[in-house]
Amino acid sequence: MILSTAVAIAEARMGKPGEKYYSGRSRAIMERAYIAFKSSTWMIVISGFVEPVLFLLSFGYGLKDLVGDITVAGQPVGYVAFIAPALLATSAMNGAIYDSTMNVYFKLKHDRLYHGMLATSLGPMDVALGEISWALLRGLSYSIGFMAIVAPLGLIPSMWGILAIPAAVLIAFGFASFGMAVTSYMKSFQQLEIVNVVLLPMFLFSGSFYPLDVFPEWLQTVIRIFPLAHAIDLVRGLTLGNISWALAGHAMYFVVMIVIGLFFTTRRLNALFMR
Amino acid sequence: MSESLIRARGLTKKFDDFTAVNGIDFDVLKGESFGLLGPNGAGKSTAMRMIGATSQRTSGELTILGKDPEQFGPQIRAHLGVVPQQDNLDTQLSVTENLYIYGRYFGLSRKFLKGKIEELLAFAQLEEKRSAKVESLSGGMKRRLTIARALVSEPEILMLDEPTTGLDPQARHILWDRLFRLKEDGVTLLITTHFMDEAEQLCDRLVVMDKGSIMAEGSPAQLIKDYSTKEVLEVRFGSERNAGMANDLGQLCERIEELPDRILMYTEDGEELLERVYKKGFHPKTSLVRRSSLEDVFLRLTGRTLVD
Ligand SMILES: Nc1ncnc2c1ncn2[C@@H]1O[C@H](COP(=O)(O)OP(=O)(O)OP(=O)(O)O)[C@@H](O)[C@H]1O
Ligand SMILES: [Mg+2]
C-alpha cells in the first residue's frame, strides 16, 4: 500500500521500537544534505581528497628507497604499499570528520535548521543518523577515489584488499558518529579546535609511516586507545592479506564507536531542541 | 459539542526555577480558530512549543488528538503545521527546495510534492521567486514561505506563532484571508498574537495570558462585554495634569484607567460622557470616543497595556 498522507506515514511506525526518537526517515536528511551540497563549493571536496594523495606521493615515493622494505607479519612489504592503506584509512576519517564537525557545528549554532526539521514528524535520531550517514558518504567517496589511484599502481597486493572499501565505510561511520556527538556538546567555535588538536598527532603517531612497534610498549598502549591505529591496522591487514581475528577486533572498535556516537548525538539533539 | 483536539489541564513549564507557563487549562475544538493573546514573555511561545511536541512539559496534562505528545511525538507532529515565531527556513536552499524537502521530512512522495509545491507557491505569491535562495527574500516573503511550508503536509491543525509580525498591512490582510479559507476547509487554527485587531479578526475564541497564567477566556465579543463597557472616551490633559484629574473624572463614569499619556473613561455612551466632562468644567486638550477593544480587556485584567 502506498501511504500518502503525513499522518498515515507516521502512524505506520506506531509500536515500533524507539518510535519517539526515530521515524525511519534519515534518508530525508541525507537528501537535504545532497541538495545543499550540489550548490556548495567543490574546492572543499577536492582538497580533502587530494591531501592523502600528496602524502602518498611525497612520503611514499620520496622515502621508499631510503627506507627499503618493511617487515609485516614476517613478510617484506614495499614502503609505498605499507603506507597506502594507512592513507586510505586516513582519508575515510578526514571525509567523515569534515561534515560531522564543522558543518554540523554551523547548523547547530547559526541556523535554526534542526528546529525546523524536528517540528516535523522526524525524530532526533533521524537527524543524527541522516547527518552521520551523509558525513560517512564523503569519507567513503574519498576512500574509493584513493583506492582508484593506488590499486592500478599495484599497491594493493592482496585480493582481500577489496574489503578495504566496506572497512572504509565502517571507519567513516565511526568517526562521523563520534565526531557529531562531540560537536553537539561544543559550546564555542574555539572548542572545536580540540578536534584538530587530536587529529594531527593521531595521524602522525598511529603507525601510518612506520610500524607501531618502534614505540615502547606503554606508548603503543596509549596509541591504541585512539581509533586511527585500529583503522590503519584493519585496512592494512586487508590490503596486505594478513587476515586474522585481530581484524575483527579492530572492526568491533568501530562498531562500538558508532553506537556510542549515535546514542549521545540523539540524546544531545533531544536535549537541545526538544526541551 | 464538537470534539476537543487539544486539551490542556494544569499545563506547566519551568525553566530551572522560572515558571514560564503556570498551570493553564484550555480546550481547542475541531475547526475553530483559537488564540493566545498576551504581552512579551507571557508564555505564548512556550505553550505553543509544548503543543507542537517539541518541548516537554514540566507538569500537568496535555493531549493532542487524544494522545500525549511526550509519548507520540512524531505521530502528533504529523498532524501539525508549525509556523514558529522566528523563521527557521533552510537558508542554504531555494524557495522550492525548502517546500520540497519539508514535505520529504514528513515522508511525502516526490509526485505528490510536485503538485503541492505549485499550489503553495501560488498561495504564498512566491511564484516569481521559486528559484531564489531564501537569503535573498525580504522579511515578509520569508514569513509567507514559512507559512506555506507549514501547509505542505496538509495539517489538520495549523499553529501560527505571531504570523503577521513583520508583514506590511496589505500582506497581513491577504494572510488573514488565506487563514479564513483554511478554516473553511476545516483546518483548526491556533494563533498567538499581541495585535488586538488580529485576535478580533481571526479568533473565534481566545485566552488572555499574562506572566504564564490565563487571565480570561472567551470570544472576543464576550470578553469585551464581560470585562469592559461598550465605549471608551480617551482624554488628554497634558502629561503633568493627567494625574490630578483622575479622581474627579472617576466620579463621572463606571471606571477609569490612567495611562502615562492619557486617561481612559469607560462608559456605555462616549459622546454623552464627553458632554458631561465639559459641563463639569474640564477641558481636555484632545478627546476621542471609540468602541472597547481587547486592549481594554487586557488593561482591566492586568493593569497594563498589551503593547508597551
Ligand atoms: N529556553 C528557555 N530557557 C529559559 N527561559 C525561557 C526559555 N524560553 C522561554 N523562556 C522564558 O519564558 C518566558 C516566556 O517566554 P515565551 O517565549 O513563551 O513568551 P511569549 O509570550 O512568546 O513572548 P513574545 O511575545 O515576546 O514572543 C520568558 O520570560 C522567557 O524568558
Ligand atoms: Mg513568543
mmCIF file of N, CA and C and ligand atoms in Angstrom, chain A residues 275, chain B residues 13-16 18-21 38-49 85 161-162 192-194 209 212, ligand 1:
data_model
loop_
_atom_site.group_PDB
_atom_site.id
_atom_site.type_symbol
_atom_site.label_atom_id
_atom_site.label_comp_id
_atom_site.label_asym_id
_atom_site.label_seq_id
_atom_site.Cartn_x
_atom_site.Cartn_y
_atom_site.Cartn_z
ATOM 1 N N ARG A 275 13.428 20.395 24.391
ATOM 2 C CA ARG A 275 13.304 20.593 25.821
ATOM 3 C C ARG A 275 12.087 21.437 26.208
ATOM 4 N N LYS B 13 5.213 24.822 32.523
ATOM 5 C CA LYS B 13 6.580 24.681 32.034
ATOM 6 C C LYS B 13 7.505 25.546 32.865
ATOM 7 N N LYS B 14 8.512 24.902 33.432
ATOM 8 C CA LYS B 14 9.505 25.647 34.202
ATOM 9 C C LYS B 14 10.851 25.549 33.501
ATOM 10 N N PHE B 15 11.575 26.675 33.483
ATOM 11 C CA PHE B 15 12.970 26.649 33.072
ATOM 12 C C PHE B 15 13.770 26.883 34.340
ATOM 13 N N ASP B 16 14.449 25.842 34.789
ATOM 14 C CA ASP B 16 15.072 25.869 36.118
ATOM 15 C C ASP B 16 14.003 26.254 37.143
ATOM 16 N N PHE B 18 12.344 29.186 37.049
ATOM 17 C CA PHE B 18 11.469 30.203 36.481
ATOM 18 C C PHE B 18 10.261 29.532 35.819
ATOM 19 N N THR B 19 9.065 29.981 36.198
ATOM 20 C CA THR B 19 7.863 29.372 35.636
ATOM 21 C C THR B 19 7.383 30.182 34.431
ATOM 22 N N ALA B 20 7.525 29.614 33.248
ATOM 23 C CA ALA B 20 7.146 30.330 32.018
ATOM 24 C C ALA B 20 5.665 30.142 31.712
ATOM 25 N N VAL B 21 5.149 28.940 31.980
ATOM 26 C CA VAL B 21 3.718 28.672 31.815
ATOM 27 C C VAL B 21 3.242 28.060 33.120
ATOM 28 N N GLY B 38 -1.340 37.875 24.478
ATOM 29 C CA GLY B 38 -0.594 38.278 25.667
ATOM 30 C C GLY B 38 0.634 39.074 25.312
ATOM 31 N N PRO B 39 1.189 39.805 26.274
ATOM 32 C CA PRO B 39 2.356 40.641 26.008
ATOM 33 C C PRO B 39 3.630 39.811 25.905
ATOM 34 N N ASN B 40 4.750 40.451 25.633
ATOM 35 C CA ASN B 40 6.047 39.770 25.578
ATOM 36 C C ASN B 40 6.279 39.010 26.875
ATOM 37 N N GLY B 41 6.743 37.777 26.716
ATOM 38 C CA GLY B 41 7.095 36.997 27.891
ATOM 39 C C GLY B 41 5.923 36.348 28.605
ATOM 40 N N ALA B 42 4.727 36.430 28.027
ATOM 41 C CA ALA B 42 3.554 35.858 28.677
ATOM 42 C C ALA B 42 3.607 34.331 28.737
ATOM 43 N N GLY B 43 4.390 33.740 27.839
ATOM 44 C CA GLY B 43 4.466 32.289 27.793
ATOM 45 C C GLY B 43 3.752 31.679 26.593
ATOM 46 N N LYS B 44 3.396 32.517 25.633
ATOM 47 C CA LYS B 44 2.675 32.032 24.452
ATOM 48 C C LYS B 44 3.504 31.040 23.650
ATOM 49 N N SER B 45 4.736 31.451 23.329
ATOM 50 C CA SER B 45 5.572 30.572 22.500
ATOM 51 C C SER B 45 5.917 29.289 23.237
ATOM 52 N N THR B 46 6.126 29.402 24.523
ATOM 53 C CA THR B 46 6.438 28.219 25.315
ATOM 54 C C THR B 46 5.264 27.241 25.272
ATOM 55 N N ALA B 47 4.061 27.766 25.413
ATOM 56 C CA ALA B 47 2.868 26.912 25.328
ATOM 57 C C ALA B 47 2.768 26.292 23.939
ATOM 58 N N MET B 48 3.034 27.092 22.918
ATOM 59 C CA MET B 48 2.954 26.580 21.547
ATOM 60 C C MET B 48 3.938 25.437 21.325
ATOM 61 N N ARG B 49 5.143 25.584 21.859
ATOM 62 C CA ARG B 49 6.132 24.528 21.634
ATOM 63 C C ARG B 49 5.769 23.234 22.357
ATOM 64 N N GLN B 85 7.719 31.475 15.753
ATOM 65 C CA GLN B 85 7.843 32.929 15.851
ATOM 66 C C GLN B 85 9.028 33.438 15.014
ATOM 67 N N ASP B 161 2.686 31.148 15.346
ATOM 68 C CA ASP B 161 3.187 31.969 16.440
ATOM 69 C C ASP B 161 3.528 33.352 15.885
ATOM 70 N N GLU B 162 2.684 34.305 16.159
ATOM 71 C CA GLU B 162 2.802 35.670 15.641
ATOM 72 C C GLU B 162 3.020 35.684 14.138
ATOM 73 N N THR B 192 -1.017 32.745 18.057
ATOM 74 C CA THR B 192 -0.640 33.693 19.107
ATOM 75 C C THR B 192 -0.438 35.048 18.463
ATOM 76 N N THR B 193 -0.720 36.064 19.215
ATOM 77 C CA THR B 193 -0.529 37.400 18.666
ATOM 78 C C THR B 193 -0.505 38.388 19.814
ATOM 79 N N HIS B 194 0.096 39.554 19.584
ATOM 80 C CA HIS B 194 -0.212 40.631 20.510
ATOM 81 C C HIS B 194 -0.850 41.804 19.769
ATOM 82 N N MET B 209 -3.376 35.802 28.133
ATOM 83 C CA MET B 209 -2.317 35.297 29.031
ATOM 84 C C MET B 209 -1.462 36.442 29.536
ATOM 85 N N GLY B 212 2.530 33.862 32.309
ATOM 86 C CA GLY B 212 2.377 32.417 32.379
ATOM 87 C C GLY B 212 1.000 31.921 32.765
HETATM 88 N N1 LIG C 1 14.552 28.042 26.622
HETATM 89 C C1 LIG C 1 14.290 28.909 27.613
HETATM 90 N N2 LIG C 1 15.074 28.961 28.704
HETATM 91 C C2 LIG C 1 14.811 29.815 29.719
HETATM 92 N N3 LIG C 1 13.773 30.661 29.746
HETATM 93 C C3 LIG C 1 12.949 30.671 28.681
HETATM 94 C C4 LIG C 1 13.162 29.796 27.567
HETATM 95 N N4 LIG C 1 12.180 30.025 26.658
HETATM 96 C C5 LIG C 1 11.409 30.994 27.180
HETATM 97 N N5 LIG C 1 11.854 31.375 28.402
HETATM 98 C C6 LIG C 1 11.249 32.400 29.277
HETATM 99 O O1 LIG C 1 9.871 32.107 29.423
HETATM 100 C C7 LIG C 1 9.098 33.274 29.397
HETATM 101 C C8 LIG C 1 8.020 33.141 28.340
HETATM 102 O O2 LIG C 1 8.622 33.170 27.070
HETATM 103 P P1 LIG C 1 7.797 32.989 25.741
HETATM 104 O O3 LIG C 1 8.768 32.982 24.613
HETATM 105 O O4 LIG C 1 6.911 31.814 25.868
HETATM 106 O O5 LIG C 1 6.933 34.316 25.725
HETATM 107 P P2 LIG C 1 5.952 34.859 24.602
HETATM 108 O O6 LIG C 1 4.620 35.010 25.230
HETATM 109 O O7 LIG C 1 6.030 34.034 23.385
HETATM 110 O O8 LIG C 1 6.569 36.301 24.346
HETATM 111 P P3 LIG C 1 6.763 37.121 22.978
HETATM 112 O O9 LIG C 1 5.520 37.893 22.733
HETATM 113 O O10 LIG C 1 7.905 38.042 23.308
HETATM 114 O O11 LIG C 1 7.088 36.160 21.903
HETATM 115 C C9 LIG C 1 10.049 34.427 29.155
HETATM 116 O O12 LIG C 1 10.294 35.068 30.377
HETATM 117 C C10 LIG C 1 11.300 33.769 28.647
HETATM 118 O O13 LIG C 1 12.436 34.469 29.052
#
